[in-house]
Amino acid sequence: MNSLLDVKKLKVGFEGAKPVNVISEVSFSIQKGENLALVGESGCGKSIIAHAILRLLAPEARIEGSILFKGRELLKLSEKEMAKLRGNELAIIFQNASHALNPVYSIGRQLAEPLRIHQKSGKTDATKKVLKALAQLGFSSPEKYLKFYPSWGSGGMNQRFLIASSTILEPELLIADEPSKGLDPARIKEVERELWVLGKEAKSSLLLISHDLGFVRRLADKIAVLYSGEIVELAKTSVFFKQPRHPYSQGLLGSLPENGFVPIPGLAPALCESPSGCRFHPRCPFQKEKCLREHPELKAREERAVRCFLWA
Amino acid sequence: MISTAVKKTFRYLSSFALIVSLNFALPRLMPGDPVKNLIGEDVYVSDLVIEELRAELGLNRPLLEQFLAYIQALLRFDLGYSYHLHSPVAEVLQERIGWTLLFVGVSVGLGAGLGVFLGAYAGWKPETKLSRGLSCGFILLSCTPPYFLALLFLGIFAFKLGLFPFKGFYDTLTLGSIASHLFLPVSVLALFSASRNFLILRGSVIQEKEELYALYARAKGLYEREILFRHVVKNASLPIITLLALDFGFLFSGALFIEIVFSLNGMGTLIYDAIIGKDYPVLQGAFLLIALAVLIANILADFLYAVVDPRVRRPA
């Protein structure tokens, strides 16, 4: 079966005075209609993977490996071919909505833009669709917002404007980078419902990036846990939450309020200086001598893959 | 909303009042006899006439009365009488300002367009040879005094190459004649104005293109230059409005020098002749008019910001 998105051995580094590797050999795939969540602490490389898929990284980024989208190698496409996919079949919701929207153009114009770029829609036609999209995201009188500007609204409103803009063409794959960040619980519910509806009605797949595990649990079919630029555990959501296998995954779940609020000791390493051996060993309660020297492989067994010597 | 409008109006009115008072005070603060200054040193008049004139101008009355009379005259658009030109100052200014405004207006418009367009390109691709060359050229231009550039242009294109007429606004009052006469002076002022806009816009685009909305525009499927022109340029151009307003007086004074070089019969030559001939009423009138023009440019800029930048206004 052909996957919608197939990421193989993705490596991302940045050139500079001191070249750094930030993502090492990340592989995962998303089937049509399936939702995958990438979870992990801030600074573990989640957003970099998202931006690498859309080829939005700065020119000094080096990307290796392969990213197949509907069988096409995205890393080999020209910028022009990439532009045709972006916003159309492959869309992203950025973290910081208030900055992602252009301050000097109206919401109506910005939401209509994907329609005008990719479908060459006329003005009235585009406006109709924009109004529908706004209504779907819970704006009760959408006409009011056509001539509205990002600086006039709250962060939560802008987040919903951004979601409307990214989903207006019903992309086959939507990458949502922390869509629940900075929203109050009622708004999170709305965002969650909208993403869910998109998956059910438009058969969109979702690559969800979040550290809100509750949000992830309700939306994702599969979970990939990222630590220091590599996947340490990949499993079905139900399986993962029942019994996480990697010590880091266990730590993540243990730090949830409902599980006792126990923080993982230590700090996440910076992406440019990952520890030797197993990257998690300095913070791992089960570390052995071997973990300091050898780097464990991601080993698949019984519906899940774990990168830990305890699992092997 | 209403209170800011009131505040702004008050601020503009008070600057206007200040300009008017300065205009009243300056000739009276100058050393020497204002009546002699008014008439000019090169014109001989008898003492009797001077006394008559003093009484007629009200210079023998208390200062407050003089001020009130001055304001009353202003309200009738009476700016005094030029003894050199033998006509009311208001009429002289009216005749000249149109030409200068045409000259400055066209140049500032062209300069803004050219500066924004090239500056946007240079900021978008700062590493290319073309944009490096442009930056060097415009830095050089912005450091060159406009009258020097005017002399250079006049020397090369009019004297050496004979492509354009040397002086005046026109030979015959036709569009073609005016255009060929204005070509060189407008080029000089437009280039000078463009150089200032170019430098601002280049820096502004370099900054704005790193903003998240530019990346999101790319993520929406916009391609390269579309991102620049559909999303970045409008944000980056906002400082240009301030620059144009602040620069208006500066460019205006530059225009005066260029007019003198090209012997254009506008405000520049008028002021120049007035300074040489100590024609104070004309200078006073010109000062008032230019100050007023700068004030209006600032009001327009204020107004324009509210129109183009939604962050300045509130939802209706």
PDB file of N, CA, C and O in Angstrom, chain A residues 62-112:
ATOM      1  N   ARG A  62      20.719  21.914   5.182  1.00  0.00           N
ATOM      2  CA  ARG A  62      21.044  20.757   4.333  1.00  0.00           C
ATOM      3  C   ARG A  62      20.048  19.660   4.663  1.00  0.00           C
ATOM      4  O   ARG A  62      19.945  19.244   5.817  1.00  0.00           O
ATOM      5  N   ILE A  63      19.305  19.205   3.676  1.00  0.00           N
ATOM      6  CA  ILE A  63      18.333  18.147   3.918  1.00  0.00           C
ATOM      7  C   ILE A  63      18.760  16.911   3.133  1.00  0.00           C
ATOM      8  O   ILE A  63      19.002  16.993   1.938  1.00  0.00           O
ATOM      9  N   GLU A  64      18.875  15.768   3.845  1.00  0.00           N
ATOM     10  CA  GLU A  64      19.200  14.518   3.162  1.00  0.00           C
ATOM     11  C   GLU A  64      18.115  13.515   3.461  1.00  0.00           C
ATOM     12  O   GLU A  64      17.320  13.692   4.367  1.00  0.00           O
ATOM     13  N   GLY A  65      18.142  12.411   2.690  1.00  0.00           N
ATOM     14  CA  GLY A  65      17.138  11.390   2.864  1.00  0.00           C
ATOM     15  C   GLY A  65      16.086  11.527   1.801  1.00  0.00           C
ATOM     16  O   GLY A  65      16.367  12.016   0.700  1.00  0.00           O
ATOM     17  N   SER A  66      14.879  11.106   2.130  1.00  0.00           N
ATOM     18  CA  SER A  66      13.840  11.135   1.108  1.00  0.00           C
ATOM     19  C   SER A  66      12.496  11.472   1.739  1.00  0.00           C
ATOM     20  O   SER A  66      12.179  11.043   2.841  1.00  0.00           O
ATOM     21  N   ILE A  67      11.749  12.321   1.062  1.00  0.00           N
ATOM     22  CA  ILE A  67      10.389  12.649   1.500  1.00  0.00           C
ATOM     23  C   ILE A  67       9.474  12.398   0.311  1.00  0.00           C
ATOM     24  O   ILE A  67       9.464  13.177  -0.641  1.00  0.00           O
ATOM     25  N   LEU A  68       8.763  11.288   0.355  1.00  0.00           N
ATOM     26  CA  LEU A  68       7.858  10.971  -0.756  1.00  0.00           C
ATOM     27  C   LEU A  68       6.453  11.417  -0.392  1.00  0.00           C
ATOM     28  O   LEU A  68       5.923  11.033   0.652  1.00  0.00           O
ATOM     29  N   PHE A  69       5.865  12.249  -1.253  1.00  0.00           N
ATOM     30  CA  PHE A  69       4.476  12.665  -1.053  1.00  0.00           C
ATOM     31  C   PHE A  69       3.694  12.184  -2.260  1.00  0.00           C
ATOM     32  O   PHE A  69       3.972  12.590  -3.377  1.00  0.00           O
ATOM     33  N   LYS A  70       2.748  11.288  -2.055  1.00  0.00           N
ATOM     34  CA  LYS A  70       2.010  10.644  -3.145  1.00  0.00           C
ATOM     35  C   LYS A  70       2.975  10.083  -4.194  1.00  0.00           C
ATOM     36  O   LYS A  70       2.787  10.244  -5.397  1.00  0.00           O
ATOM     37  N   GLY A  71       4.055   9.505  -3.704  1.00  0.00           N
ATOM     38  CA  GLY A  71       5.015   8.877  -4.607  1.00  0.00           C
ATOM     39  C   GLY A  71       6.004   9.823  -5.257  1.00  0.00           C
ATOM     40  O   GLY A  71       6.900   9.391  -5.970  1.00  0.00           O
ATOM     41  N   ARG A  72       5.867  11.145  -5.020  1.00  0.00           N
ATOM     42  CA  ARG A  72       6.816  12.093  -5.629  1.00  0.00           C
ATOM     43  C   ARG A  72       7.870  12.496  -4.610  1.00  0.00           C
ATOM     44  O   ARG A  72       7.545  12.763  -3.449  1.00  0.00           O
ATOM     45  N   GLU A  73       9.098  12.561  -5.050  1.00  0.00           N
ATOM     46  CA  GLU A  73      10.195  12.949  -4.168  1.00  0.00           C
ATOM     47  C   GLU A  73      10.209  14.474  -4.006  1.00  0.00           C
ATOM     48  O   GLU A  73      10.577  15.210  -4.917  1.00  0.00           O
ATOM     49  N   LEU A  74       9.776  14.954  -2.850  1.00  0.00           N
ATOM     50  CA  LEU A  74       9.688  16.407  -2.652  1.00  0.00           C
ATOM     51  C   LEU A  74      11.057  17.089  -2.682  1.00  0.00           C
ATOM     52  O   LEU A  74      11.178  18.227  -3.096  1.00  0.00           O
ATOM     53  N   LEU A  75      12.082  16.349  -2.227  1.00  0.00           N
ATOM     54  CA  LEU A  75      13.401  16.982  -2.160  1.00  0.00           C
ATOM     55  C   LEU A  75      13.984  17.236  -3.540  1.00  0.00           C
ATOM     56  O   LEU A  75      14.959  17.960  -3.681  1.00  0.00           O
ATOM     57  N   LYS A  76      13.392  16.592  -4.573  1.00  0.00           N
ATOM     58  CA  LYS A  76      13.931  16.786  -5.925  1.00  0.00           C
ATOM     59  C   LYS A  76      13.078  17.754  -6.753  1.00  0.00           C
ATOM     60  O   LYS A  76      13.421  18.063  -7.887  1.00  0.00           O
ATOM     61  N   LEU A  77      11.958  18.205  -6.212  1.00  0.00           N
ATOM     62  CA  LEU A  77      11.092  19.109  -6.981  1.00  0.00           C
ATOM     63  C   LEU A  77      11.723  20.504  -7.058  1.00  0.00           C
ATOM     64  O   LEU A  77      12.432  20.924  -6.160  1.00  0.00           O
ATOM     65  N   SER A  78      11.416  21.205  -8.155  1.00  0.00           N
ATOM     66  CA  SER A  78      11.891  22.582  -8.259  1.00  0.00           C
ATOM     67  C   SER A  78      11.040  23.455  -7.338  1.00  0.00           C
ATOM     68  O   SER A  78       9.967  23.049  -6.899  1.00  0.00           O
ATOM     69  N   GLU A  79      11.534  24.644  -7.057  1.00  0.00           N
ATOM     70  CA  GLU A  79      10.811  25.561  -6.174  1.00  0.00           C
ATOM     71  C   GLU A  79       9.426  25.867  -6.746  1.00  0.00           C
ATOM     72  O   GLU A  79       8.442  25.995  -6.018  1.00  0.00           O
ATOM     73  N   LYS A  80       9.336  25.939  -8.060  1.00  0.00           N
ATOM     74  CA  LYS A  80       8.060  26.266  -8.702  1.00  0.00           C
ATOM     75  C   LYS A  80       7.052  25.126  -8.536  1.00  0.00           C
ATOM     76  O   LYS A  80       5.883  25.356  -8.237  1.00  0.00           O
ATOM     77  N   GLU A  81       7.538  23.889  -8.708  1.00  0.00           N
ATOM     78  CA  GLU A  81       6.648  22.729  -8.536  1.00  0.00           C
ATOM     79  C   GLU A  81       6.211  22.619  -7.080  1.00  0.00           C
ATOM     80  O   GLU A  81       5.072  22.265  -6.779  1.00  0.00           O
ATOM     81  N   MET A  82       7.145  22.942  -6.186  1.00  0.00           N
ATOM     82  CA  MET A  82       6.857  22.921  -4.754  1.00  0.00           C
ATOM     83  C   MET A  82       5.760  23.943  -4.429  1.00  0.00           C
ATOM     84  O   MET A  82       4.839  23.659  -3.665  1.00  0.00           O
ATOM     85  N   ALA A  83       5.880  25.124  -5.051  1.00  0.00           N
ATOM     86  CA  ALA A  83       4.897  26.178  -4.806  1.00  0.00           C
ATOM     87  C   ALA A  83       3.496  25.728  -5.201  1.00  0.00           C
ATOM     88  O   ALA A  83       2.509  26.104  -4.567  1.00  0.00           O
ATOM     89  N   LYS A  84       3.409  24.882  -6.244  1.00  0.00           N
ATOM     90  CA  LYS A  84       2.085  24.399  -6.668  1.00  0.00           C
ATOM     91  C   LYS A  84       1.469  23.462  -5.642  1.00  0.00           C
ATOM     92  O   LYS A  84       0.250  23.377  -5.520  1.00  0.00           O
ATOM     93  N   LEU A  85       2.310  22.740  -4.911  1.00  0.00           N
ATOM     94  CA  LEU A  85       1.800  21.818  -3.889  1.00  0.00           C
ATOM     95  C   LEU A  85       1.432  22.544  -2.602  1.00  0.00           C
ATOM     96  O   LEU A  85       0.437  22.244  -1.956  1.00  0.00           O
ATOM     97  N   ARG A  86       2.278  23.508  -2.231  1.00  0.00           N
ATOM     98  CA  ARG A  86       2.104  24.196  -0.957  1.00  0.00           C
ATOM     99  C   ARG A  86       0.777  24.929  -0.884  1.00  0.00           C
ATOM    100  O   ARG A  86       0.407  25.637  -1.820  1.00  0.00           O
ATOM    101  N   GLY A  87       0.107  24.787   0.230  1.00  0.00           N
ATOM    102  CA  GLY A  87      -1.160  25.492   0.413  1.00  0.00           C
ATOM    103  C   GLY A  87      -2.296  24.823  -0.313  1.00  0.00           C
ATOM    104  O   GLY A  87      -3.454  25.131  -0.094  1.00  0.00           O
ATOM    105  N   ASN A  88      -1.981  23.890  -1.207  1.00  0.00           N
ATOM    106  CA  ASN A  88      -2.984  23.257  -2.038  1.00  0.00           C
ATOM    107  C   ASN A  88      -3.193  21.811  -1.585  1.00  0.00           C
ATOM    108  O   ASN A  88      -4.209  21.471  -0.989  1.00  0.00           O
ATOM    109  N   GLU A  89      -2.188  20.943  -1.842  1.00  0.00           N
ATOM    110  CA  GLU A  89      -2.297  19.561  -1.401  1.00  0.00           C
ATOM    111  C   GLU A  89      -1.591  19.368  -0.071  1.00  0.00           C
ATOM    112  O   GLU A  89      -1.805  18.399   0.630  1.00  0.00           O
ATOM    113  N   LEU A  90      -0.691  20.304   0.229  1.00  0.00           N
ATOM    114  CA  LEU A  90       0.192  20.162   1.379  1.00  0.00           C
ATOM    115  C   LEU A  90       0.190  21.502   2.114  1.00  0.00           C
ATOM    116  O   LEU A  90       0.748  22.467   1.633  1.00  0.00           O
ATOM    117  N   ALA A  91      -0.502  21.544   3.253  1.00  0.00           N
ATOM    118  CA  ALA A  91      -0.625  22.849   3.912  1.00  0.00           C
ATOM    119  C   ALA A  91      -0.102  22.771   5.339  1.00  0.00           C
ATOM    120  O   ALA A  91       0.023  21.688   5.910  1.00  0.00           O
ATOM    121  N   ILE A  92       0.191  23.928   5.891  1.00  0.00           N
ATOM    122  CA  ILE A  92       0.737  23.962   7.255  1.00  0.00           C
ATOM    123  C   ILE A  92       0.054  25.060   8.065  1.00  0.00           C
ATOM    124  O   ILE A  92      -0.322  26.104   7.524  1.00  0.00           O
ATOM    125  N   ILE A  93      -0.136  24.783   9.338  1.00  0.00           N
ATOM    126  CA  ILE A  93      -0.603  25.811  10.266  1.00  0.00           C
ATOM    127  C   ILE A  93       0.582  26.144  11.161  1.00  0.00           C
ATOM    128  O   ILE A  93       1.104  25.270  11.841  1.00  0.00           O
ATOM    129  N   PHE A  94       1.012  27.389  11.113  1.00  0.00           N
ATOM    130  CA  PHE A  94       2.173  27.775  11.916  1.00  0.00           C
ATOM    131  C   PHE A  94       1.800  27.947  13.380  1.00  0.00           C
ATOM    132  O   PHE A  94       0.647  28.125  13.741  1.00  0.00           O
ATOM    133  N   GLN A  95       2.840  27.934  14.215  1.00  0.00           N
ATOM    134  CA  GLN A  95       2.649  28.098  15.661  1.00  0.00           C
ATOM    135  C   GLN A  95       2.136  29.460  16.042  1.00  0.00           C
ATOM    136  O   GLN A  95       1.224  29.596  16.822  1.00  0.00           O
ATOM    137  N   ASN A  96       2.800  30.482  15.495  1.00  0.00           N
ATOM    138  CA  ASN A  96       2.534  31.829  15.979  1.00  0.00           C
ATOM    139  C   ASN A  96       1.584  32.543  15.020  1.00  0.00           C
ATOM    140  O   ASN A  96       2.005  33.260  14.121  1.00  0.00           O
ATOM    141  N   ALA A  97       0.286  32.321  15.230  1.00  0.00           N
ATOM    142  CA  ALA A  97      -0.695  32.772  14.246  1.00  0.00           C
ATOM    143  C   ALA A  97      -0.678  34.279  14.039  1.00  0.00           C
ATOM    144  O   ALA A  97      -0.795  34.760  12.921  1.00  0.00           O
ATOM    145  N   SER A  98      -0.512  35.025  15.122  1.00  0.00           N
ATOM    146  CA  SER A  98      -0.590  36.480  14.995  1.00  0.00           C
ATOM    147  C   SER A  98       0.524  37.027  14.127  1.00  0.00           C
ATOM    148  O   SER A  98       0.382  38.082  13.518  1.00  0.00           O
ATOM    149  N   HIS A  99       1.644  36.305  14.054  1.00  0.00           N
ATOM    150  CA  HIS A  99       2.726  36.762  13.192  1.00  0.00           C
ATOM    151  C   HIS A  99       2.685  36.133  11.817  1.00  0.00           C
ATOM    152  O   HIS A  99       3.312  36.623  10.895  1.00  0.00           O
ATOM    153  N   ALA A 100       1.964  35.020  11.705  1.00  0.00           N
ATOM    154  CA  ALA A 100       1.891  34.355  10.402  1.00  0.00           C
ATOM    155  C   ALA A 100       0.934  35.086   9.470  1.00  0.00           C
ATOM    156  O   ALA A 100       1.042  34.990   8.257  1.00  0.00           O
ATOM    157  N   LEU A 101      -0.017  35.815  10.051  1.00  0.00           N
ATOM    158  CA  LEU A 101      -0.939  36.584   9.212  1.00  0.00           C
ATOM    159  C   LEU A 101      -0.294  37.926   8.898  1.00  0.00           C
ATOM    160  O   LEU A 101       0.393  38.508   9.733  1.00  0.00           O
ATOM    161  N   ASN A 102      -0.535  38.389   7.691  1.00  0.00           N
ATOM    162  CA  ASN A 102       0.055  39.664   7.275  1.00  0.00           C
ATOM    163  C   ASN A 102      -0.716  40.819   7.918  1.00  0.00           C
ATOM    164  O   ASN A 102      -1.929  40.925   7.764  1.00  0.00           O
ATOM    165  N   PRO A 103      -0.004  41.695   8.655  1.00  0.00           N
ATOM    166  CA  PRO A 103      -0.707  42.739   9.414  1.00  0.00           C
ATOM    167  C   PRO A 103      -1.459  43.761   8.560  1.00  0.00           C
ATOM    168  O   PRO A 103      -2.395  44.373   9.051  1.00  0.00           O
ATOM    169  N   VAL A 104      -1.074  43.938   7.302  1.00  0.00           N
ATOM    170  CA  VAL A 104      -1.681  45.029   6.538  1.00  0.00           C
ATOM    171  C   VAL A 104      -2.746  44.576   5.534  1.00  0.00           C
ATOM    172  O   VAL A 104      -3.272  45.397   4.790  1.00  0.00           O
ATOM    173  N   TYR A 105      -3.050  43.284   5.496  1.00  0.00           N
ATOM    174  CA  TYR A 105      -4.121  42.838   4.599  1.00  0.00           C
ATOM    175  C   TYR A 105      -5.284  42.280   5.407  1.00  0.00           C
ATOM    176  O   TYR A 105      -5.102  41.714   6.480  1.00  0.00           O
ATOM    177  N   SER A 106      -6.486  42.449   4.855  1.00  0.00           N
ATOM    178  CA  SER A 106      -7.671  42.019   5.585  1.00  0.00           C
ATOM    179  C   SER A 106      -7.749  40.494   5.637  1.00  0.00           C
ATOM    180  O   SER A 106      -7.181  39.796   4.795  1.00  0.00           O
ATOM    181  N   ILE A 107      -8.460  40.000   6.654  1.00  0.00           N
ATOM    182  CA  ILE A 107      -8.655  38.563   6.808  1.00  0.00           C
ATOM    183  C   ILE A 107      -9.321  37.993   5.552  1.00  0.00           C
ATOM    184  O   ILE A 107      -8.928  36.941   5.054  1.00  0.00           O
ATOM    185  N   GLY A 108     -10.311  38.717   5.036  1.00  0.00           N
ATOM    186  CA  GLY A 108     -11.011  38.241   3.835  1.00  0.00           C
ATOM    187  C   GLY A 108     -10.037  38.000   2.699  1.00  0.00           C
ATOM    188  O   GLY A 108     -10.075  36.967   2.035  1.00  0.00           O
ATOM    189  N   ARG A 109      -9.148  38.940   2.501  1.00  0.00           N
ATOM    190  CA  ARG A 109      -8.190  38.832   1.415  1.00  0.00           C
ATOM    191  C   ARG A 109      -7.194  37.694   1.657  1.00  0.00           C
ATOM    192  O   ARG A 109      -6.864  36.935   0.754  1.00  0.00           O
ATOM    193  N   GLN A 110      -6.753  37.573   2.897  1.00  0.00           N
ATOM    194  CA  GLN A 110      -5.748  36.547   3.184  1.00  0.00           C
ATOM    195  C   GLN A 110      -6.318  35.140   3.116  1.00  0.00           C
ATOM    196  O   GLN A 110      -5.642  34.212   2.721  1.00  0.00           O
ATOM    197  N   LEU A 111      -7.595  35.020   3.512  1.00  0.00           N
ATOM    198  CA  LEU A 111      -8.210  33.703   3.450  1.00  0.00           C
ATOM    199  C   LEU A 111      -8.532  33.315   2.014  1.00  0.00           C
ATOM    200  O   LEU A 111      -8.522  32.139   1.654  1.00  0.00           O
ATOM    201  N   ALA A 112      -8.810  34.318   1.198  1.00  0.00           N
ATOM    202  CA  ALA A 112      -9.152  34.028  -0.190  1.00  0.00           C
ATOM    203  C   ALA A 112      -7.908  33.728  -1.015  1.00  0.00           C
ATOM    204  O   ALA A 112      -8.010  33.165  -2.103  1.00  0.00           O
TER     205      ALA A 112
END
